[in-house]
mmCIF file of C-alpha atoms in Angstrom:
data_model
loop_
_atom_site.group_PDB
_atom_site.id
_atom_site.type_symbol
_atom_site.label_atom_id
_atom_site.label_comp_id
_atom_site.label_asym_id
_atom_site.label_seq_id
_atom_site.Cartn_x
_atom_site.Cartn_y
_atom_site.Cartn_z
ATOM 1 C CA GLY A 121 44.081 57.945 6.469
ATOM 2 C CA PRO A 122 45.060 55.532 9.292
ATOM 3 C CA LEU A 123 42.607 52.769 10.280
ATOM 4 C CA GLU A 124 40.975 52.799 13.637
ATOM 5 C CA ASN A 125 38.980 50.216 15.221
ATOM 6 C CA PHE A 126 38.827 48.564 11.725
ATOM 7 C CA TYR A 127 37.189 45.053 11.240
ATOM 8 C CA ASN A 128 36.733 42.801 8.108
ATOM 9 C CA TYR A 129 33.701 42.759 5.988
ATOM 10 C CA THR A 130 33.131 40.291 3.036
ATOM 11 C CA TYR A 131 31.235 41.425 -0.076
ATOM 12 C CA ASN A 132 30.726 39.318 -3.237
ATOM 13 C CA GLY A 133 33.483 36.976 -2.072
ATOM 14 C CA MET A 134 36.129 39.681 -1.361
ATOM 15 C CA THR A 135 37.085 40.615 2.087
ATOM 16 C CA PHE A 136 37.570 44.483 2.965
ATOM 17 C CA SER A 137 39.112 46.138 6.108
ATOM 18 C CA LEU A 138 36.838 48.896 7.163
ATOM 19 C CA GLY A 139 37.894 51.547 9.516
ATOM 20 C CA ASN A 140 37.094 55.305 10.509
ATOM 21 C CA TYR A 141 39.110 56.823 7.806
ATOM 22 C CA SER A 142 39.698 54.156 5.062
ATOM 23 C CA ILE A 143 38.613 51.006 3.235
ATOM 24 C CA ILE A 144 41.335 48.342 2.266
ATOM 25 C CA GLY A 145 40.406 45.690 -0.127
ATOM 26 C CA PRO A 146 41.525 43.770 -3.256
ATOM 27 C CA ALA A 147 40.927 44.873 -6.805
ATOM 28 C CA PRO A 148 38.289 42.842 -8.505
ATOM 29 C CA THR A 149 39.509 40.589 -11.342
ATOM 30 C CA VAL A 150 39.036 42.780 -14.359
ATOM 31 C CA ALA A 151 40.700 43.600 -17.623
ATOM 32 C CA GLY A 152 43.579 45.961 -17.539
ATOM 33 C CA GLY A 153 42.796 49.626 -18.105
ATOM 34 C CA SER A 154 41.269 52.914 -16.302
ATOM 35 C CA TYR A 155 38.471 52.415 -13.794
ATOM 36 C CA TYR A 156 36.754 54.849 -11.479
ATOM 37 C CA ILE A 157 35.864 54.452 -7.881
ATOM 38 C CA LYS A 158 33.020 56.211 -6.132
ATOM 39 C CA ALA A 159 31.696 55.900 -2.472
ATOM 40 C CA TYR A 160 28.046 56.424 -1.793
ATOM 41 C CA PHE A 161 26.536 57.429 1.510
ATOM 42 C CA GLY A 162 22.973 56.839 2.748
ATOM 43 C CA SER A 163 20.529 54.206 1.766
ATOM 44 C CA THR A 164 17.331 56.194 1.076
ATOM 45 C CA ALA A 165 18.836 59.044 -1.068
ATOM 46 C CA PRO A 166 22.425 58.033 -1.680
ATOM 47 C CA VAL A 167 25.009 60.852 -2.330
ATOM 48 C CA ALA A 168 28.225 59.982 -4.265
ATOM 49 C CA THR A 169 31.699 61.308 -3.785
ATOM 50 C CA SER A 170 33.597 62.569 -6.715
ATOM 51 C CA ALA A 171 35.439 59.786 -8.741
ATOM 52 C CA ALA A 172 38.986 58.523 -8.222
ATOM 53 C CA GLN A 173 40.787 56.962 -11.141
ATOM 54 C CA VAL A 174 42.443 53.614 -10.690
ATOM 55 C CA VAL A 175 44.629 52.177 -13.454
ATOM 56 C CA ILE A 176 44.812 48.236 -13.579
ATOM 57 C CA LEU A 177 48.178 47.103 -14.560
ATOM 58 C CA PRO A 178 49.272 43.605 -15.757
ATOM 59 C CA ASN A 179 50.901 41.141 -13.361
ATOM 60 C CA ILE A 180 51.799 37.528 -13.501
ATOM 61 C CA GLU A 181 52.393 34.682 -10.742
ATOM 62 C CA ILE A 182 54.293 31.473 -11.186
ATOM 63 C CA SER A 183 53.543 28.145 -9.411
ATOM 64 C CA PRO A 184 55.643 26.396 -8.185
ATOM 65 C CA THR A 185 58.529 29.100 -7.609
ATOM 66 C CA SER A 186 61.225 26.382 -7.264
ATOM 67 C CA GLY A 187 62.161 22.945 -8.589
ATOM 68 C CA GLY A 188 64.424 20.888 -10.633
ATOM 69 C CA ALA A 189 65.096 20.977 -14.537
ATOM 70 C CA GLY A 190 61.850 19.997 -16.192
ATOM 71 C CA THR A 191 59.660 21.158 -13.633
ATOM 72 C CA PRO A 192 56.192 22.205 -15.089
ATOM 73 C CA ILE A 193 55.764 25.834 -14.217
ATOM 74 C CA THR A 194 52.378 27.458 -14.338
ATOM 75 C CA VAL A 195 52.202 31.118 -15.339
ATOM 76 C CA THR A 196 49.150 32.940 -14.458
ATOM 77 C CA GLY A 197 48.487 36.581 -15.766
ATOM 78 C CA TYR A 198 46.099 39.254 -14.448
ATOM 79 C CA GLY A 199 45.125 42.662 -15.560
ATOM 80 C CA PHE A 200 46.105 42.388 -19.240
ATOM 81 C CA THR A 201 43.970 43.978 -22.000
ATOM 82 C CA ALA A 202 40.900 41.860 -22.509
ATOM 83 C CA SER A 203 40.847 39.575 -25.580
ATOM 84 C CA SER A 204 44.025 40.572 -26.832
ATOM 85 C CA THR A 205 47.583 39.154 -26.652
ATOM 86 C CA ALA A 206 50.473 38.971 -23.905
ATOM 87 C CA ASN A 207 54.099 38.301 -24.943
ATOM 88 C CA LEU A 208 55.393 35.984 -22.228
ATOM 89 C CA THR A 209 59.305 35.664 -21.974
ATOM 90 C CA TRP A 210 61.690 33.498 -19.765
ATOM 91 C CA THR A 211 65.397 34.232 -19.599
ATOM 92 C CA TYR A 212 68.033 31.973 -18.218
ATOM 93 C CA THR A 213 71.707 31.162 -18.647
ATOM 94 C CA VAL A 214 72.794 27.600 -19.182
ATOM 95 C CA THR A 215 76.025 26.491 -17.074
ATOM 96 C CA GLY A 216 79.144 27.135 -19.258
ATOM 97 C CA ALA A 217 77.333 29.616 -21.714
ATOM 98 C CA THR A 218 78.611 32.967 -22.546
ATOM 99 C CA THR A 219 75.287 34.400 -23.188
ATOM 100 C CA SER A 220 71.715 34.044 -21.883
ATOM 101 C CA THR A 221 68.796 32.415 -23.597
ATOM 102 C CA THR A 222 65.319 34.007 -23.949
ATOM 103 C CA GLN A 223 62.190 32.082 -25.010
ATOM 104 C CA TYR A 224 58.775 33.489 -25.601
ATOM 105 C CA ASN A 225 55.193 32.672 -25.981
ATOM 106 C CA ILE A 226 52.400 34.687 -27.456
ATOM 107 C CA ILE A 227 49.293 34.004 -25.423
ATOM 108 C CA THR A 228 45.630 35.274 -26.075
ATOM 109 C CA THR A 229 44.076 36.696 -23.054
ATOM 110 C CA ASN A 230 40.456 36.025 -21.935
ATOM 111 C CA SER A 231 37.667 38.461 -21.399
ATOM 112 C CA THR A 232 38.915 39.561 -18.059
ATOM 113 C CA GLY A 233 42.502 40.041 -19.221
ATOM 114 C CA GLY A 234 43.845 36.969 -17.747
ATOM 115 C CA PHE A 235 45.627 33.903 -18.832
ATOM 116 C CA SER A 236 47.164 30.571 -17.695
ATOM 117 C CA VAL A 237 49.941 28.717 -19.547
ATOM 118 C CA THR A 238 52.509 26.029 -18.414
ATOM 119 C CA VAL A 239 56.141 25.807 -19.625
ATOM 120 C CA ASN A 240 58.771 23.380 -18.354
ATOM 121 C CA ALA A 241 61.864 24.548 -16.370
ATOM 122 C CA PRO A 242 64.917 24.688 -18.688
ATOM 123 C CA GLU A 243 67.734 22.409 -18.441
ATOM 124 C CA LEU A 244 70.625 24.614 -16.738
ATOM 125 C CA LYS A 245 73.045 21.662 -16.404
ATOM 126 C CA LEU A 246 73.659 22.533 -12.831
ATOM 127 C CA GLY A 247 76.363 20.315 -11.428
ATOM 128 C CA THR A 248 77.266 22.178 -8.205
ATOM 129 C CA SER A 249 75.578 23.072 -5.077
ATOM 130 C CA SER A 250 74.610 26.619 -6.321
ATOM 131 C CA PRO A 251 71.054 27.055 -7.831
ATOM 132 C CA GLY A 252 70.072 28.682 -11.124
ATOM 133 C CA TYR A 253 67.420 31.211 -11.996
ATOM 134 C CA VAL A 254 64.881 31.657 -14.749
ATOM 135 C CA TYR A 255 63.257 35.118 -14.943
ATOM 136 C CA PHE A 256 59.712 35.513 -16.088
ATOM 137 C CA LYS A 257 57.989 38.563 -17.461
ATOM 138 C CA ALA A 258 55.151 39.521 -19.814
ATOM 139 C CA ASN A 259 54.257 42.346 -21.894
ATOM 140 C CA ASP A 260 50.659 43.656 -22.297
ATOM 141 C CA THR A 261 51.208 44.136 -26.182
ATOM 142 C CA ALA A 262 47.970 46.386 -26.624
ATOM 143 C CA ARG A 263 49.282 48.868 -24.161
ATOM 144 C CA ASP A 264 52.900 48.023 -24.293
ATOM 145 C CA ILE A 265 53.284 47.645 -20.447
ATOM 146 C CA LEU A 266 55.719 45.011 -18.931
ATOM 147 C CA THR A 267 55.036 43.207 -15.833
ATOM 148 C CA PRO A 268 57.482 42.902 -12.939
ATOM 149 C CA THR A 269 59.907 40.190 -13.175
ATOM 150 C CA VAL A 270 59.138 36.760 -11.287
ATOM 151 C CA THR A 271 61.970 34.467 -10.634
ATOM 152 C CA PHE A 272 62.003 30.713 -10.767
ATOM 153 C CA THR A 273 64.777 29.012 -8.709
ATOM 154 C CA GLU A 274 66.112 25.882 -10.339
ATOM 155 C CA GLU A 275 67.604 23.515 -7.810
ATOM 156 C CA PRO A 276 70.849 21.706 -8.857
ATOM 157 C CA ARG A 277 70.719 17.738 -9.170
ATOM 158 C CA GLN A 278 71.812 15.989 -5.967
ATOM 159 C CA PHE A 279 71.896 12.657 -4.379
ATOM 160 C CA ILE A 280 69.287 12.950 -1.496
ATOM 161 C CA GLN A 281 70.425 9.500 -0.116
ATOM 162 C CA VAL A 282 73.019 6.929 -0.813
ATOM 163 C CA MET A 283 73.037 3.838 1.642
ATOM 164 C CA GLU A 284 75.620 1.120 1.879
ATOM 165 C CA TYR A 285 75.062 -2.425 3.275
ATOM 166 C CA ASN A 286 77.645 -3.251 6.036
ATOM 167 C CA PRO A 287 78.117 -6.956 6.147
ATOM 168 C CA SER A 288 79.977 -6.839 9.421
ATOM 169 C CA THR A 289 77.110 -5.309 11.281
ATOM 170 C CA ALA A 290 74.383 -6.581 9.030
ATOM 171 C CA SER A 291 72.877 -3.247 8.581
ATOM 172 C CA TRP A 292 72.536 -0.225 6.266
ATOM 173 C CA MET A 293 74.707 2.782 6.720
ATOM 174 C CA THR A 294 73.752 6.323 5.244
ATOM 175 C CA ILE A 295 76.625 8.134 3.323
ATOM 176 C CA PRO A 296 76.667 11.875 4.287
ATOM 177 C CA THR A 297 73.935 13.815 2.221
ATOM 178 C CA PRO A 298 73.281 15.798 0.338
ATOM 179 C CA ILE A 299 76.017 15.000 -2.323
ATOM 180 C CA TYR A 300 75.833 17.389 -5.327
ATOM 181 C CA ASN A 301 77.008 16.211 -8.890
ATOM 182 C CA ASN A 302 80.876 16.305 -9.107
ATOM 183 C CA THR A 303 81.215 16.874 -5.318
ATOM 184 C CA PRO A 304 82.492 13.686 -3.721
ATOM 185 C CA ALA A 305 81.729 12.702 -0.261
ATOM 186 C CA THR A 306 84.562 12.066 2.052
ATOM 187 C CA ASN A 307 85.442 9.315 4.637
ATOM 188 C CA VAL A 308 82.885 6.899 3.157
ATOM 189 C CA ASN A 309 83.479 3.234 3.620
ATOM 190 C CA VAL A 310 82.031 0.993 0.817
ATOM 191 C CA TYR A 311 82.122 -2.733 0.796
ATOM 192 C CA GLU A 312 83.034 -4.680 -2.388
ATOM 193 C CA THR A 313 80.092 -6.701 -4.038
ATOM 194 C CA GLN A 314 77.622 -5.489 -1.254
ATOM 195 C CA PRO A 315 74.403 -3.681 -2.398
ATOM 196 C CA MET A 316 73.776 0.138 -2.541
ATOM 197 C CA ILE A 317 70.724 2.175 -2.417
ATOM 198 C CA ILE A 318 70.904 5.383 -4.485
ATOM 199 C CA ALA A 319 68.177 8.023 -4.466
ATOM 200 C CA GLY A 320 68.258 11.386 -6.222
ATOM 201 C CA ASN A 321 66.421 14.663 -6.578
ATOM 202 C CA TYR A 322 65.876 17.520 -9.024
ATOM 203 C CA PHE A 323 66.814 15.385 -12.125
ATOM 204 C CA ASP A 324 64.738 15.727 -15.420
ATOM 205 C CA PRO A 325 61.238 14.180 -14.829
ATOM 206 C CA ASN A 326 60.437 10.871 -16.426
ATOM 207 C CA SER A 327 63.859 10.587 -17.947
ATOM 208 C CA THR A 328 66.790 7.954 -17.865
ATOM 209 C CA VAL A 329 69.610 8.605 -15.392
ATOM 210 C CA THR A 330 72.973 6.783 -15.745
ATOM 211 C CA ILE A 331 74.849 5.829 -12.605
ATOM 212 C CA THR A 332 78.602 5.498 -12.556
ATOM 213 C CA PHE A 333 81.228 4.389 -10.321
ATOM 214 C CA GLY A 334 84.422 5.914 -11.268
ATOM 215 C CA SER A 335 84.535 5.435 -14.918
ATOM 216 C CA GLN A 336 82.409 2.301 -14.921
ATOM 217 C CA THR A 337 78.816 2.398 -15.559
ATOM 218 C CA ILE A 338 76.908 0.384 -13.043
ATOM 219 C CA GLY A 339 73.232 0.903 -13.798
ATOM 220 C CA THR A 340 70.330 3.198 -14.975
ATOM 221 C CA ALA A 341 67.282 4.397 -13.386
ATOM 222 C CA THR A 342 64.121 6.173 -14.544
ATOM 223 C CA THR A 343 62.996 9.221 -12.686
ATOM 224 C CA ASN A 344 59.569 9.806 -11.487
ATOM 225 C CA GLY A 345 57.378 12.972 -12.288
#
């Protein structure tokens, strides 16, 4: 029923909302399966209600939920069958491909039906301003139950800052940003032989980037983590 004059109460590290007609709180961290809930009234001679059945279903979370190609993605599972296996899959489409790709990982669950595993965001070859998507889900193999799908958003490569030195004013000027791959900026003045500062984002971590000016390679850089 509806809550009336409810207040929060913390018990065993979990916070519950108590009201006149209901108690709302989190399910404990337990393995997947069927459980029963009873409510007890009184302290000296407690009387129990009839039991209500609750089925704990498997679920997953990812962190982070967005980033560039190569980003480490931690997938955490809950509510799977204890000391069993979960089949984690992630599906994505590489730019220019006619079919999607699915990768999988068979994971052993712990005593409370949980797991944690890290995978790297695949290379989707995003060369435009539109992001790509990687879809995660996991199957509790013992019960053959699929989790809801969780989506990772892969951001396209971009120049986050390009600066050109202006000798006439002895100052740096910023070229309009962001500039996505293959999308040229317009109305940009550059000065021959003068230095440029180029900064990027969402490239593959700890990898080599080649910088070109027209068809000429003008340098390389190593991305950070």
